[in-house]
Amino acid sequence: MKKFLIGTAFMALALASPASAATTIFFSDFETQSPGTTSGFTIVNTADVWTKEAGTDGIELQFGSTGGDPLGPNNRVKVELDSTSNSGMYYTFQNAGVFTLSFLFSPRPNVGSLSNLVELFLDGVKLGSYTGGPNGTTIWSQEVVGRFSAQTGHKLIFRAGGTSESLGGYLDNIKLEQVAAVPEPSTWMMMLFGFGLVGFSMRRRRKNSMRYSFA
């Protein structure tokens, strides 16, 4: 029985161990939804792993040179998060963990910074704000969000802010990586239970050693 309890304790501790290497959860370049045209746009409810926020008109996908220079011949589709008005899109986490996020951002050409504002949230917590302009063309910057924790069911949200007039900042090449595991609440309970069992076992062993020493 004692061996079983100790084994259970160490199993709980193992479940709480961090992941050994970064794992890519998704990479969204939106190219699978390209219509093959050199310019134009469409507004959709879903794009790659992303879903439009309730109450917004959808995710605007722009093709090629619409609104500015494309990223390149094999990377022509980008998101604008001000479709017919300020809009947003979210990804729902499928598992708990510690994550990092990277993406490309560019202000829309010939539009001021108040229109280009894009904000990033983890549920209700703001992780970052991005804006710029006015610029004569697209100017892409690589944005990186360092380690943050999320639980299953949490939402990662990109949302347009500022002026709502159908002109907004661009997003592309969004990459989410898991860099460590975070136990679910039930696993934390197992881990705490495991620590308790290990401590109890060590305490009993120490008492037995003292008893035999003075016998």
Short mmCIF file of C-alpha atoms in Angstrom, two decimals, residues 95-195:
data_model
loop_
_atom_site.label_atom_id
_atom_site.label_comp_id
_atom_site.label_asym_id
_atom_site.label_seq_id
_atom_site.Cartn_x
_atom_site.Cartn_y
_atom_site.Cartn_z
CA ASN A 95 -4.93 22.67 -23.49
CA ALA A 96 -3.28 24.42 -20.56
CA GLY A 97 0.31 25.54 -20.66
CA VAL A 98 2.87 28.31 -20.91
CA PHE A 99 3.00 29.86 -24.36
CA THR A 100 4.76 32.40 -26.54
CA LEU A 101 3.21 34.27 -29.47
CA SER A 102 4.77 35.95 -32.49
CA PHE A 103 3.16 37.71 -35.45
CA LEU A 104 3.66 40.34 -38.13
CA PHE A 105 1.96 43.71 -37.77
CA SER A 106 1.77 46.61 -40.20
CA PRO A 107 -0.21 49.83 -40.08
CA ARG A 108 -2.52 50.18 -43.07
CA PRO A 109 -0.93 52.61 -45.54
CA ASN A 110 -2.12 56.22 -45.59
CA VAL A 111 -4.11 55.74 -42.37
CA GLY A 112 -3.34 57.40 -39.03
CA SER A 113 -2.37 55.67 -35.81
CA LEU A 114 -5.84 55.98 -34.24
CA SER A 115 -7.32 53.87 -37.04
CA ASN A 116 -4.47 51.33 -37.06
CA LEU A 117 -4.73 50.34 -33.41
CA VAL A 118 -4.87 46.55 -32.78
CA GLU A 119 -5.01 45.19 -29.23
CA LEU A 120 -4.22 41.69 -27.98
CA PHE A 121 -6.04 40.09 -25.04
CA LEU A 122 -5.99 36.84 -23.10
CA ASP A 123 -9.64 36.75 -22.09
CA GLY A 124 -9.99 40.10 -20.28
CA VAL A 125 -6.26 40.76 -19.76
CA LYS A 126 -4.49 42.98 -22.29
CA LEU A 127 -1.19 41.54 -23.52
CA GLY A 128 -0.25 44.32 -25.94
CA SER A 129 -1.24 47.24 -28.19
CA TYR A 130 0.08 47.85 -31.70
CA THR A 131 -0.32 50.84 -34.00
CA GLY A 132 1.54 53.27 -36.25
CA GLY A 133 1.21 55.44 -39.32
CA PRO A 134 0.43 57.17 -41.46
CA ASN A 135 2.89 55.45 -43.82
CA GLY A 136 2.99 55.42 -47.60
CA THR A 137 3.18 51.61 -47.78
CA THR A 138 3.04 48.56 -45.56
CA ILE A 139 5.87 48.44 -43.01
CA TRP A 140 5.90 45.06 -41.28
CA SER A 141 7.32 44.53 -37.81
CA GLN A 142 7.88 41.24 -36.01
CA GLU A 143 6.04 41.32 -32.70
CA VAL A 144 6.75 38.84 -29.90
CA VAL A 145 4.79 38.21 -26.72
CA GLY A 146 6.89 36.45 -24.09
CA ARG A 147 5.85 33.59 -21.84
CA PHE A 148 2.28 33.68 -20.60
CA SER A 149 0.03 31.05 -19.02
CA ALA A 150 -3.36 29.96 -20.33
CA GLN A 151 -5.88 27.35 -19.28
CA THR A 152 -8.09 25.19 -21.47
CA GLY A 153 -10.97 27.31 -22.76
CA HIS A 154 -9.18 30.64 -22.44
CA LYS A 155 -9.45 32.90 -25.49
CA LEU A 156 -6.60 34.67 -27.27
CA ILE A 157 -8.17 37.74 -28.90
CA PHE A 158 -6.98 40.23 -31.51
CA ARG A 159 -9.31 43.25 -31.53
CA ALA A 160 -9.37 46.50 -33.49
CA GLY A 161 -9.38 49.62 -31.34
CA GLY A 162 -9.54 53.34 -31.95
CA THR A 163 -11.45 54.81 -34.87
CA SER A 164 -14.05 52.48 -36.39
CA GLU A 165 -14.33 53.35 -40.08
CA SER A 166 -13.46 50.09 -41.94
CA LEU A 167 -9.72 50.94 -42.12
CA GLY A 168 -7.35 49.22 -39.69
CA GLY A 169 -4.01 47.58 -39.00
CA TYR A 170 -2.81 44.37 -40.67
CA LEU A 171 -1.85 41.00 -39.12
CA ASP A 172 -0.11 37.99 -40.66
CA ASN A 173 2.05 34.95 -39.85
CA ILE A 174 0.66 34.41 -36.36
CA LYS A 175 2.50 31.65 -34.50
CA LEU A 176 1.62 30.20 -31.09
CA GLU A 177 4.09 27.89 -29.34
CA GLN A 178 3.79 25.98 -26.08
CA VAL A 179 7.03 26.18 -24.11
CA ALA A 180 5.97 24.46 -20.87
CA ALA A 181 3.11 22.46 -19.43
CA VAL A 182 0.82 23.85 -16.76
CA PRO A 183 -1.29 21.35 -14.83
CA GLU A 184 -5.05 21.64 -14.83
CA PRO A 185 -6.57 22.38 -11.36
CA SER A 186 -7.27 18.68 -10.79
CA THR A 187 -3.61 17.89 -11.47
CA TRP A 188 -2.53 20.56 -9.01
CA MET A 189 -4.64 18.78 -6.39
CA MET A 190 -2.93 15.51 -7.22
CA MET A 191 0.46 17.19 -6.99
CA LEU A 192 -0.30 18.72 -3.57
CA PHE A 193 -1.61 15.34 -2.42
CA GLY A 194 1.61 13.79 -3.69
CA PHE A 195 3.79 16.25 -1.81
#
